[in-house]
PDB file of C-alpha atoms in Angstrom:
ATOM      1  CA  UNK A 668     -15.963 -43.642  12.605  1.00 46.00           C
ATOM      2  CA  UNK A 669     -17.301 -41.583  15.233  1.00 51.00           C
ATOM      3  CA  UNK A 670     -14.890 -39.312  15.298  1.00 54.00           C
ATOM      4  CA  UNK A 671     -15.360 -39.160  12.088  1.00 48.00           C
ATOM      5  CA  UNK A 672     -18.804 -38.071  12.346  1.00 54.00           C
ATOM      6  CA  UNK A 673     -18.285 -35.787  14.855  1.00 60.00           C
ATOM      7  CA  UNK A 674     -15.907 -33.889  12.950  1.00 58.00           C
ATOM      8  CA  UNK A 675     -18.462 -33.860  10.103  1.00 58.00           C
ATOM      9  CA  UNK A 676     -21.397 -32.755  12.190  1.00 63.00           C
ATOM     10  CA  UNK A 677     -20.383 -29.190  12.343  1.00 66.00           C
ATOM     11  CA  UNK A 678     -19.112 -28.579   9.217  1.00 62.00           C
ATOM     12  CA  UNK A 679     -22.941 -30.229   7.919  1.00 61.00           C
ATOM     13  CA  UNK A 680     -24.854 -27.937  10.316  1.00 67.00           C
ATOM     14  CA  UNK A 681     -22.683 -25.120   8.858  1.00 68.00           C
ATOM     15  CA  UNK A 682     -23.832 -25.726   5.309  1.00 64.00           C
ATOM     16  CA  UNK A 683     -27.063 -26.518   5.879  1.00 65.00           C
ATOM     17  CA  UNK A 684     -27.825 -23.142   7.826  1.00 68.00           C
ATOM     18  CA  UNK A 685     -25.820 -21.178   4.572  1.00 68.00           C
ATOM     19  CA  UNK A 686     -28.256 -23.441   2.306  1.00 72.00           C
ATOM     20  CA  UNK A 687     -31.594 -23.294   4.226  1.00 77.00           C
ATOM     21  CA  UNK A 688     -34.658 -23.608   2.156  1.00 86.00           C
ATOM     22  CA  UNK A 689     -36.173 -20.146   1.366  1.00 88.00           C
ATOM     23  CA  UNK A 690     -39.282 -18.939   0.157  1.00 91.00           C
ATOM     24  CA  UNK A 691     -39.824 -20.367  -3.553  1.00 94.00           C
ATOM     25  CA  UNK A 692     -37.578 -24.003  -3.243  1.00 95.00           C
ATOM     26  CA  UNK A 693     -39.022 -26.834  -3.702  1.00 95.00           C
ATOM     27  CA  UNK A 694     -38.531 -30.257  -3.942  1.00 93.00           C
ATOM     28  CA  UNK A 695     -37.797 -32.263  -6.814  1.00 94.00           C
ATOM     29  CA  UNK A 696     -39.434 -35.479  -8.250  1.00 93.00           C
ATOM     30  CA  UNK A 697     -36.036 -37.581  -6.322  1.00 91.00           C
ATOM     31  CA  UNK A 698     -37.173 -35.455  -2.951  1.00 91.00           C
ATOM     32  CA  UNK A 699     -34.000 -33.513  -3.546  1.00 92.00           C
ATOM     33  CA  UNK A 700     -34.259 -29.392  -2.284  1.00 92.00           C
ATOM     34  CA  UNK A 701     -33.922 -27.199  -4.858  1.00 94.00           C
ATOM     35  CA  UNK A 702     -32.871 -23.803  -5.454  1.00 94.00           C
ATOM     36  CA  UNK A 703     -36.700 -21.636  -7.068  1.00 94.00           C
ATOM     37  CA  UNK A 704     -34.011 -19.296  -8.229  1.00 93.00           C
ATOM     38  CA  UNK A 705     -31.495 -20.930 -10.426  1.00 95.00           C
ATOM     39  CA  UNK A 706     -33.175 -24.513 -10.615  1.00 94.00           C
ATOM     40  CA  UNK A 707     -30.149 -26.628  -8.779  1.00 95.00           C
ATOM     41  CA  UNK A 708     -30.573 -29.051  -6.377  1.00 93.00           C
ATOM     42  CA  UNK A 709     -29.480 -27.598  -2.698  1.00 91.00           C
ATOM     43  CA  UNK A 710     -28.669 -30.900  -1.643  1.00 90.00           C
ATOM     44  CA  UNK A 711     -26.789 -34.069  -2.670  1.00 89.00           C
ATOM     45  CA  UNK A 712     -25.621 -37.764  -2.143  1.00 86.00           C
ATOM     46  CA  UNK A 713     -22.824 -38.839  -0.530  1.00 82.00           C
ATOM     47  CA  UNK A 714     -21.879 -42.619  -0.376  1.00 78.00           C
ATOM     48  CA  UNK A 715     -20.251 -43.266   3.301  1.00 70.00           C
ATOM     49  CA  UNK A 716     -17.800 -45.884   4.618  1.00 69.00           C
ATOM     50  CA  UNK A 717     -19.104 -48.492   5.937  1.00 64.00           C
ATOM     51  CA  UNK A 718     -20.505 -48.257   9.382  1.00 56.00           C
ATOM     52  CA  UNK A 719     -20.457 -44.108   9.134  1.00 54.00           C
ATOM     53  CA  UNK A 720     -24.701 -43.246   8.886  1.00 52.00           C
ATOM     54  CA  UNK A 721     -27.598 -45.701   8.103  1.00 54.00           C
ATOM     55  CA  UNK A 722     -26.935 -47.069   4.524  1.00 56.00           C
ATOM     56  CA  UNK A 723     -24.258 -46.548   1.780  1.00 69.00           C
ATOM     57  CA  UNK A 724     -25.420 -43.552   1.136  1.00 74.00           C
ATOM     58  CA  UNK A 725     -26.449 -39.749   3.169  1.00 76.00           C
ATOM     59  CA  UNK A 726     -27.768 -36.649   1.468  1.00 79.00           C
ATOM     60  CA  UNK A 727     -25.881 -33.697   2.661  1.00 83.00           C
ATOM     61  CA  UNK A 728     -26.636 -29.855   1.795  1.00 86.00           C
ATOM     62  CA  UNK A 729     -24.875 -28.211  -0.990  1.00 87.00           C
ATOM     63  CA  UNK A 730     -24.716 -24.746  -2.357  1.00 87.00           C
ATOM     64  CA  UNK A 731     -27.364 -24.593  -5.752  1.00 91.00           C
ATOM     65  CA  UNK A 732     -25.332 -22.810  -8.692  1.00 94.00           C
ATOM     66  CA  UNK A 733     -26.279 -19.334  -8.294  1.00 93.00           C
ATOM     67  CA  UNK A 734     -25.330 -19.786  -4.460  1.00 89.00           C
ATOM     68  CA  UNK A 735     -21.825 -20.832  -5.859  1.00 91.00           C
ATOM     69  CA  UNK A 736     -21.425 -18.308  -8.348  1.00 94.00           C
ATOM     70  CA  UNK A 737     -21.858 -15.666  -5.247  1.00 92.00           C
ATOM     71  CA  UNK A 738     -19.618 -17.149  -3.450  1.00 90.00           C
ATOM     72  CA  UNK A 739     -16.792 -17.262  -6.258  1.00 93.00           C
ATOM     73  CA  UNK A 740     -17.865 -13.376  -6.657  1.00 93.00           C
ATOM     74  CA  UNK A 741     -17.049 -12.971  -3.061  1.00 92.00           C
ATOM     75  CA  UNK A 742     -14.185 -14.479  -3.003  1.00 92.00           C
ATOM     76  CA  UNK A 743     -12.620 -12.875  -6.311  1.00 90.00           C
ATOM     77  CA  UNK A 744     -13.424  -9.582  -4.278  1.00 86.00           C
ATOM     78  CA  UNK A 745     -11.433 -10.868  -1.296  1.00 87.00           C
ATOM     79  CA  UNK A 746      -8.576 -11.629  -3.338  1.00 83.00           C
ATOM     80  CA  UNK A 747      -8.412  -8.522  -5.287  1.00 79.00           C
ATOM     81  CA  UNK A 748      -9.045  -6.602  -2.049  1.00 81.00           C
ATOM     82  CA  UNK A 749      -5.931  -8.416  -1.065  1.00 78.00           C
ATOM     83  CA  UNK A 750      -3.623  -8.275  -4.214  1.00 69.00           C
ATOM     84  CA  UNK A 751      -4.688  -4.450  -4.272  1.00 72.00           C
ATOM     85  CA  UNK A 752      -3.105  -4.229  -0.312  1.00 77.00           C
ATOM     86  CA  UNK A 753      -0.513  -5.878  -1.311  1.00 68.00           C
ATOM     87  CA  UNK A 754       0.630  -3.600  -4.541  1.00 67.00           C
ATOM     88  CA  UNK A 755      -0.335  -0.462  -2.399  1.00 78.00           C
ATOM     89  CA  UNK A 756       2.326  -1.821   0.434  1.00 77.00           C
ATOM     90  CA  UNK A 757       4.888  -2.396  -2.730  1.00 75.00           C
ATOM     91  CA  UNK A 758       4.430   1.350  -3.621  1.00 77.00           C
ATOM     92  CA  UNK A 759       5.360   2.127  -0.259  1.00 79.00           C
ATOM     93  CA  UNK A 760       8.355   0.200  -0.009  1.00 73.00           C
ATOM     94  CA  UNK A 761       9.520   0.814  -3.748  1.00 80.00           C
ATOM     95  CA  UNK A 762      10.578   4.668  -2.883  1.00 81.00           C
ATOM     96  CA  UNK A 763       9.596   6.158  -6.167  1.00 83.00           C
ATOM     97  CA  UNK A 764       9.132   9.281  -6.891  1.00 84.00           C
ATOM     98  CA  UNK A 765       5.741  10.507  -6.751  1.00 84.00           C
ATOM     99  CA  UNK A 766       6.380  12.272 -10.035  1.00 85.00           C
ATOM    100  CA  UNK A 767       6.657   8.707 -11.624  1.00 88.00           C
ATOM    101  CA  UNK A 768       3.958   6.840  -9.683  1.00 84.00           C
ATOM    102  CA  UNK A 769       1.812   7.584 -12.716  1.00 86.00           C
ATOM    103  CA  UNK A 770       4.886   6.303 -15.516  1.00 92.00           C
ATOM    104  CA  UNK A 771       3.185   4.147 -17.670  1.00 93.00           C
ATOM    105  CA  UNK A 772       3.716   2.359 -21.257  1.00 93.00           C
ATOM    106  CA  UNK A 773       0.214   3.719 -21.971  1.00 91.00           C
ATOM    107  CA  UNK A 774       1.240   7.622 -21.639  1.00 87.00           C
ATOM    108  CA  UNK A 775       5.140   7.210 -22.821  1.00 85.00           C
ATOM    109  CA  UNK A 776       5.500   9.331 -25.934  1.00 82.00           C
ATOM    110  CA  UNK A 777       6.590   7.398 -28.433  1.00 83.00           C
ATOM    111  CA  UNK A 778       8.418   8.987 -31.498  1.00 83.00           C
ATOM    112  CA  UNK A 779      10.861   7.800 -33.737  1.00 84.00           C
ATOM    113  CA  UNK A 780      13.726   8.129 -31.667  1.00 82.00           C
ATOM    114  CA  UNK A 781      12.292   5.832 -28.914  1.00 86.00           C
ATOM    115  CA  UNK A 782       9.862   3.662 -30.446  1.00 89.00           C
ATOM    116  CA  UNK A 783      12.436   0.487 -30.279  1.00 92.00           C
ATOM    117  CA  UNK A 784      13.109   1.270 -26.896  1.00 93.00           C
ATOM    118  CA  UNK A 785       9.765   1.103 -25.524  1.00 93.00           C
ATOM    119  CA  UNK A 786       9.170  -1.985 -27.343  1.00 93.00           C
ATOM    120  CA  UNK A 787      12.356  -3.774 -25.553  1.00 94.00           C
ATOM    121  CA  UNK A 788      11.407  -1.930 -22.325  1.00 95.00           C
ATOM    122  CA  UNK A 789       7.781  -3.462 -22.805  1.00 95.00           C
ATOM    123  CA  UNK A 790       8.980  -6.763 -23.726  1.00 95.00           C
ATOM    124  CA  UNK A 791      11.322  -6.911 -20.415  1.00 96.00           C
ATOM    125  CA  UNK A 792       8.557  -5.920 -18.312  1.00 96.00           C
ATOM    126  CA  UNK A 793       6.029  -8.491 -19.679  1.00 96.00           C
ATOM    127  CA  UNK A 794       8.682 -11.424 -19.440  1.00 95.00           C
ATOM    128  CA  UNK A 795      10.410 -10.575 -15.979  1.00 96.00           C
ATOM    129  CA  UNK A 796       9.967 -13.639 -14.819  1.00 95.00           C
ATOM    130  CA  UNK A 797      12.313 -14.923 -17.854  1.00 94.00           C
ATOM    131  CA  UNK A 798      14.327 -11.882 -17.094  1.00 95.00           C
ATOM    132  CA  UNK A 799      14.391 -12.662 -13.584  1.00 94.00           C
ATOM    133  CA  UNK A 800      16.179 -16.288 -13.955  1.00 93.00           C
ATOM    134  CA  UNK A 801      18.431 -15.008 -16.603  1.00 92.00           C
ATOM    135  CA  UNK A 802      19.343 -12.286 -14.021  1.00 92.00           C
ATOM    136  CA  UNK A 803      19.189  -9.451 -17.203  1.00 93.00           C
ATOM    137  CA  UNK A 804      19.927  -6.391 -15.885  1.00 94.00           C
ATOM    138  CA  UNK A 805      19.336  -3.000 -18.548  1.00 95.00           C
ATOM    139  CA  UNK A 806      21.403  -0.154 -18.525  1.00 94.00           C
ATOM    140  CA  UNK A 807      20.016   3.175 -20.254  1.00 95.00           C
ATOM    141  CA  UNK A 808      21.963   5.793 -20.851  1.00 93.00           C
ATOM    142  CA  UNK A 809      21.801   8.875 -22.787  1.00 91.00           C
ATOM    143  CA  UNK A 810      21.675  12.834 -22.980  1.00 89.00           C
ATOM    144  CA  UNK A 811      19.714  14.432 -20.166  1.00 87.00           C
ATOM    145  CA  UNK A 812      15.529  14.742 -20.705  1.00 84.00           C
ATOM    146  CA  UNK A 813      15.452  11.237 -23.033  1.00 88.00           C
ATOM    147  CA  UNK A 814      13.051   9.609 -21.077  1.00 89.00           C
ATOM    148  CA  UNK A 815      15.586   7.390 -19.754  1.00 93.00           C
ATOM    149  CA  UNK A 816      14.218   7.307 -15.741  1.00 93.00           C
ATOM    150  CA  UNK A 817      10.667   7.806 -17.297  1.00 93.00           C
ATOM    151  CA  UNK A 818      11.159   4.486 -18.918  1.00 95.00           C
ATOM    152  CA  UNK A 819      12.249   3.096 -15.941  1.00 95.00           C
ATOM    153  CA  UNK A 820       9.788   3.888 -14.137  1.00 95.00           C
ATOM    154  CA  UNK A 821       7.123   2.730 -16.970  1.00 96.00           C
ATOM    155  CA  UNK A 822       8.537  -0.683 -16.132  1.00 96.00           C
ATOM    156  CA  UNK A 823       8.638  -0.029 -12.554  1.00 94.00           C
ATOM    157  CA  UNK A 824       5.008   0.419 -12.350  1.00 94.00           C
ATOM    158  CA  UNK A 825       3.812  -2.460 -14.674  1.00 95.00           C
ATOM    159  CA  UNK A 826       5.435  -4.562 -11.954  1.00 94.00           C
ATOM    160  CA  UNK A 827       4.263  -3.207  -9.194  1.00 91.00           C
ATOM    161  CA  UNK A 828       0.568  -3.329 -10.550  1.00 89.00           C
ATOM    162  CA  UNK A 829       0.998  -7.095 -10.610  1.00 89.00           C
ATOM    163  CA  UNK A 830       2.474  -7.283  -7.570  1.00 87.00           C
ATOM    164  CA  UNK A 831       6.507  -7.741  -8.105  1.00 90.00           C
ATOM    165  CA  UNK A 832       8.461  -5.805  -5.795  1.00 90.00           C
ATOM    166  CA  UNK A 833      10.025  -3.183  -7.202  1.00 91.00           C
ATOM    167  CA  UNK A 834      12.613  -0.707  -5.474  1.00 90.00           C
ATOM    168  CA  UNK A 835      13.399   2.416  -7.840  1.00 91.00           C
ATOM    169  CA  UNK A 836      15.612   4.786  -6.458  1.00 89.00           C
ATOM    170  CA  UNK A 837      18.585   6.915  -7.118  1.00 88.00           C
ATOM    171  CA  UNK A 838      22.128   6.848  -6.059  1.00 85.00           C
ATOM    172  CA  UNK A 839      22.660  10.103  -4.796  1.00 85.00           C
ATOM    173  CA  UNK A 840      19.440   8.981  -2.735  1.00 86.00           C
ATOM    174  CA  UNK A 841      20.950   5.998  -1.500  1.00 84.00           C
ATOM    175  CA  UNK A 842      24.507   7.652  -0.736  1.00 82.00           C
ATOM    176  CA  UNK A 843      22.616  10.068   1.642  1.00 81.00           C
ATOM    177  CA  UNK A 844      20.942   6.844   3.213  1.00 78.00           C
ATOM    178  CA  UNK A 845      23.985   5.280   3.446  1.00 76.00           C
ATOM    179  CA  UNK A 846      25.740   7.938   5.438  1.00 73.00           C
ATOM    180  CA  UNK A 847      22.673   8.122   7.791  1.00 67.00           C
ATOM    181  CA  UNK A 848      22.730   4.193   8.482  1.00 59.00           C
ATOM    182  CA  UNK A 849      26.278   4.336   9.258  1.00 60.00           C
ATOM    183  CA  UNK A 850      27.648   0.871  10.442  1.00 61.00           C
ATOM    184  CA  UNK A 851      24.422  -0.436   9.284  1.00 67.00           C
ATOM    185  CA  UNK A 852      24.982  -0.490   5.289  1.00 74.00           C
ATOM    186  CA  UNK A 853      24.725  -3.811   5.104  1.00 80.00           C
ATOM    187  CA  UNK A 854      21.626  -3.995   6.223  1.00 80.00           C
ATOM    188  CA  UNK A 855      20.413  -0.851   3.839  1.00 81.00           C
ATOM    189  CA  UNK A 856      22.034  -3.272   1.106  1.00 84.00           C
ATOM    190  CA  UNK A 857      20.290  -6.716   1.916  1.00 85.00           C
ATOM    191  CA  UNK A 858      16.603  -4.949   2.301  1.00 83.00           C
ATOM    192  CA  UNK A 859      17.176  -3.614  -1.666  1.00 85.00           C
ATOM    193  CA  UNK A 860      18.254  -6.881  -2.626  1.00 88.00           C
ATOM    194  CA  UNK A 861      14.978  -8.453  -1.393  1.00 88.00           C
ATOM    195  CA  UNK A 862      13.335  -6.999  -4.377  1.00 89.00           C
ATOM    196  CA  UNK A 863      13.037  -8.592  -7.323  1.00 92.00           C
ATOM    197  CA  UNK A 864      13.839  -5.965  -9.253  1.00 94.00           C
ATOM    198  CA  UNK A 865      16.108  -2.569  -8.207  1.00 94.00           C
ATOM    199  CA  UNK A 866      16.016   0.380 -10.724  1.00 94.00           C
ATOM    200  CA  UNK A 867      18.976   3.105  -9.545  1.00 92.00           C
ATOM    201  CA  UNK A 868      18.863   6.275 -11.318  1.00 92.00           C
ATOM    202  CA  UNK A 869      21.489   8.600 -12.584  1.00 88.00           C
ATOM    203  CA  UNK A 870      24.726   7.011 -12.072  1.00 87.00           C
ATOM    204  CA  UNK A 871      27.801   9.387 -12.583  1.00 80.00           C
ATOM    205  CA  UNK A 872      25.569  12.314 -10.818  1.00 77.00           C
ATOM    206  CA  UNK A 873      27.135  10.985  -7.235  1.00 72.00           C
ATOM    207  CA  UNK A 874      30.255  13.273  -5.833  1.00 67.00           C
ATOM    208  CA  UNK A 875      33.356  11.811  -7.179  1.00 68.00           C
ATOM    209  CA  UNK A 876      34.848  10.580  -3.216  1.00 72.00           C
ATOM    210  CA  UNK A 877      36.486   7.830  -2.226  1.00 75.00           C
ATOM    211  CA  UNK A 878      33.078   6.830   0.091  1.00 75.00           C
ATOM    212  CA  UNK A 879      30.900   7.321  -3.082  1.00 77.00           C
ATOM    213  CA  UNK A 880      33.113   5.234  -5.209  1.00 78.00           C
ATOM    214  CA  UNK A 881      33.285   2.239  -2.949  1.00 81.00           C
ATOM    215  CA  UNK A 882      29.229   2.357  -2.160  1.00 82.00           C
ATOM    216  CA  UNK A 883      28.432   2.359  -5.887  1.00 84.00           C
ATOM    217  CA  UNK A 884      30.446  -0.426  -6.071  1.00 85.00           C
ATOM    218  CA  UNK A 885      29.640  -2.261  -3.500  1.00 87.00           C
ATOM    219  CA  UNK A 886      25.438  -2.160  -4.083  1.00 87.00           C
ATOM    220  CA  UNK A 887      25.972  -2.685  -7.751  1.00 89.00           C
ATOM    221  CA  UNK A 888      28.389  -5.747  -6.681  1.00 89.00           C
ATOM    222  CA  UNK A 889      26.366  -7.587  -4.137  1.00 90.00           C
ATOM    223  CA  UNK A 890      22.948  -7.642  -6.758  1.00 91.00           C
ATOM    224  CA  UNK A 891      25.274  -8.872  -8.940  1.00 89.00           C
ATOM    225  CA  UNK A 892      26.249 -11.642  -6.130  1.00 90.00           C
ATOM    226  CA  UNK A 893      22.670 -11.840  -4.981  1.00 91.00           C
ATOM    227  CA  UNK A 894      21.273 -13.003  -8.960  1.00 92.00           C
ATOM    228  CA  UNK A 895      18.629 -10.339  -8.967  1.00 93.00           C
ATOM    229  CA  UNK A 896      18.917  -8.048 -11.827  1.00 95.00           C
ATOM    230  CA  UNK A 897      19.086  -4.254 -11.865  1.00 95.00           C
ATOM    231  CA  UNK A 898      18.280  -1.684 -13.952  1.00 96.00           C
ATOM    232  CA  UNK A 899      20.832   1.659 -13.900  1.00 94.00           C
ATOM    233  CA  UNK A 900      20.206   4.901 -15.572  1.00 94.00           C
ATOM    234  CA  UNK A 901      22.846   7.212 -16.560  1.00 92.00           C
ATOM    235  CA  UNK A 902      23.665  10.401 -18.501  1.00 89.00           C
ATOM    236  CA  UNK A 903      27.298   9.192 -19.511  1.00 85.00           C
ATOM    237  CA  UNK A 904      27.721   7.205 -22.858  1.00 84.00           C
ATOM    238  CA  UNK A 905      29.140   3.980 -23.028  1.00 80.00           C
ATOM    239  CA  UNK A 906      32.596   4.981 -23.750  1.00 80.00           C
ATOM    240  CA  UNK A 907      32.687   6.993 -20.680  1.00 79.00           C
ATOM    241  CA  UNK A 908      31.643   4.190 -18.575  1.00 75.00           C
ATOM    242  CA  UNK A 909      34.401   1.979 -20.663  1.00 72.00           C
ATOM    243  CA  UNK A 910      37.328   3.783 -19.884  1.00 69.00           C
ATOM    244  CA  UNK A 911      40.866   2.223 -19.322  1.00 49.00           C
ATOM    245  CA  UNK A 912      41.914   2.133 -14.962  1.00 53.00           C
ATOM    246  CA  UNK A 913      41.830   5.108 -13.184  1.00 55.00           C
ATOM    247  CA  UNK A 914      38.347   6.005 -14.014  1.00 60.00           C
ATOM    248  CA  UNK A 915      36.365   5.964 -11.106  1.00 60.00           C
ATOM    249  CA  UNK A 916      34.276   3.326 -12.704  1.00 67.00           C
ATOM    250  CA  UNK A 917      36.706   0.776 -14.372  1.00 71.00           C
ATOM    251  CA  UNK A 918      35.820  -1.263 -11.334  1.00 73.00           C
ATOM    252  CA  UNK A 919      32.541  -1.914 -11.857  1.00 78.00           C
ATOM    253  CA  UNK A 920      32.366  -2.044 -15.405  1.00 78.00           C
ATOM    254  CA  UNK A 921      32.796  -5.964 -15.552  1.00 77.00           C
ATOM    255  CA  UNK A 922      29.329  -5.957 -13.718  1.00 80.00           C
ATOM    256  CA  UNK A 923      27.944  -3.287 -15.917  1.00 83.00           C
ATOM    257  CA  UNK A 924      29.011  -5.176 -18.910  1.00 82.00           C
ATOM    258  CA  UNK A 925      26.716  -7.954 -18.321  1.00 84.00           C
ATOM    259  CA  UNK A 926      23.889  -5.680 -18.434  1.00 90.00           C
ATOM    260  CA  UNK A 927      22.060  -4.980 -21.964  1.00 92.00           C
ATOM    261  CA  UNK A 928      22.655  -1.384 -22.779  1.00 92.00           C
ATOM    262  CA  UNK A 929      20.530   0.984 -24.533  1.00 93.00           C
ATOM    263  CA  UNK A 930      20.850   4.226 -25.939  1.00 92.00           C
ATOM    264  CA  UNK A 931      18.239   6.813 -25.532  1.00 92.00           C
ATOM    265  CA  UNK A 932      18.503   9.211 -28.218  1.00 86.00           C
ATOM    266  CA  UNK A 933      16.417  11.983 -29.593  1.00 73.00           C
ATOM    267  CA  UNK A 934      15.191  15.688 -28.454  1.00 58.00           C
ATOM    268  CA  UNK A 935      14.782  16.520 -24.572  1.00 54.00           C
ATOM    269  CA  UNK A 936      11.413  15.447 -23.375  1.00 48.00           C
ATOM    270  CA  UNK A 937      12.417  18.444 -20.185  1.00 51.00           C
ATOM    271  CA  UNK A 938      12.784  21.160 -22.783  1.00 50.00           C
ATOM    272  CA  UNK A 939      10.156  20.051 -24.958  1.00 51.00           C
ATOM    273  CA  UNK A 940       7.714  20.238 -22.340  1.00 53.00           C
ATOM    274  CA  UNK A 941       9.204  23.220 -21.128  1.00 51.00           C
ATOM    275  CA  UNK A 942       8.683  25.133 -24.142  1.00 53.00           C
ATOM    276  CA  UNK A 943       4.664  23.639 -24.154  1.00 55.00           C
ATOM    277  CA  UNK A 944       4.131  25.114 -20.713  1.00 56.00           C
ATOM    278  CA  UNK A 945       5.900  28.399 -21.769  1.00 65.00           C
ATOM    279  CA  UNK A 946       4.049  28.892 -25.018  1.00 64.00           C
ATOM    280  CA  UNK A 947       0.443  27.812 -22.915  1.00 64.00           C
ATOM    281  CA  UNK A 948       1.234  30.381 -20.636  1.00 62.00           C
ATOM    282  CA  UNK A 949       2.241  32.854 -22.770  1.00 61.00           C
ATOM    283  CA  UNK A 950      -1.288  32.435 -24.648  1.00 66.00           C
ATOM    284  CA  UNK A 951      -3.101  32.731 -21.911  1.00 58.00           C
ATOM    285  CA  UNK A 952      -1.478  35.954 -20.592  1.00 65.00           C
ATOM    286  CA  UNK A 953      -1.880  37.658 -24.058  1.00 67.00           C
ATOM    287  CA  UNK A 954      -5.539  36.473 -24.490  1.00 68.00           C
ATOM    288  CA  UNK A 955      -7.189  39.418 -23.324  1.00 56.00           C
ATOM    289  CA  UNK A 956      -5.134  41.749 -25.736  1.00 54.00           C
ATOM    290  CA  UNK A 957      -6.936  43.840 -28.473  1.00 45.00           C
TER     291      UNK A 957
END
């Protein structure tokens, strides 16, 4: 019981100092200290074992309600402080583009041609977890400028904000890594697989080698081995990936085939916006004419 005590006593003194009467408490009709501010007693009863303190019972200090509620404030501050470090060190590590950092479903242009597509896209991102045990990979594929990385990235980001680690990257990127590593490609390998999610853009825009081949393979291959799902971009249709052996892809297909595909159809965001910049500045050159 003493030890007991003793390991209370500081932990009292503590509390008592944080909850030290200030100018407008008072004392109640019981003889309990309360707050002046908020009206709630600064103190309370304890009932003790049996030989711990004089009596059954002790009155201790305790934090009054508006005390409480600034302490909750503080420490919901503290943890966002913390959850925001944490997504900022995810950016870091997810090697995005900084030309996507600001993807979101918010600002993706939705037409008619993409509408169901950023519905599934928003779905996936909102259930990853689901998506996550299912080990549901996407594949999007479709003519250049469709919004397919954009999209991507749109569910890259909504991740990241919540704290999911997210690697998005593309594989002429991680082709040039892998050449740099060397002997160490394995390890290149294992750190993308400790994300929870690994987007890899543009697949088919790699050189056509022997080294490529086997690379693409082999980090497609060992998510597929490591139950973490993927998301793959690419500019070929799904005919092109399908082809009979002797495409340079027919070995990975059977991985690619578990993936849920989706078409992005429609006009070329690229030339579209394009067009809006060239018409702007054509506007604004000719303004002063007359």
């Amino acid at each position: 019981m003493e030890r007991l005590s003793n390991l209370l006593a500081p932990i009292v003194h503590r509390v008592a100092a944080e909850n030290a009467p200030v100018e407008g408490d008072y004392y109640d009709d019981d003889g309990f200290l309360c707050c002046g501010k908020c009206h709630t007693r600064k103190e309370c009863e304890v009932h003790l074992p049996e030989g711990l303190g004089k009596g059954n019972t002790a009155r201790f200090p305790s934090m009054c309600e508006c005390r409480r509620k600034a302490v909750e404030a503080e420490e919901e501050l503290e943890r966002k402080k913390k959850d925001m470090e944490v997504v900022e060190r995810l950016r870091k590590e997810s090697l995005m583009s900084p030309r996507f950092e600001e993807a979101t479903f918010q600002n993706f242009r939705e037409d008619k041609a993409n509408s169901y597509n950023l519905k599934l896209c928003r779905r996936y991102a909102e259930n990853f977890d689901v998506m996550m045990k299912k080990n549901q990979g996407l594949i999007f594929y479709g003519d250049v400028g469709t919004g397919k990385t954009f999209a991507a990235a749109c569910i890259a980001n909504y991740l990241l904000s919540r704290g999911t680690s997210v690697v998005m990257t593309s594989f002429i990127k991680l082709l040039s890594s892998m050449q740099t590593f060397g002997n160490d490609n394995e390890l290149l390998i294992s750190r993308l697989n400790r994300a929870k999610l690994l987007i890899i853009d543009d697949l088919g825009a790699e050189r056509d080698t022997e080294f490529a081949q086997e690379h693409v393979y082999n980090i497609i291959d060992s998510r597929y081995r490591a139950k973490r799902p993927l998301i793959i971009t690419t500019n070929m249709t799904i005919e092109e990936i399908r082809e009979p052996n002797g495409t340079r892809y027919a070995r990975i297909y059977d991985r690619l085939s578990k993936m849920y595909p989706m078409e992005f159809a429609g006009g070329s965001w690229r030339k579209d916006e394009a067009s809006r910049s060239l018409a702007e500045m054509k506007k604004f050159l000719e303004g002063n004419d007359g």
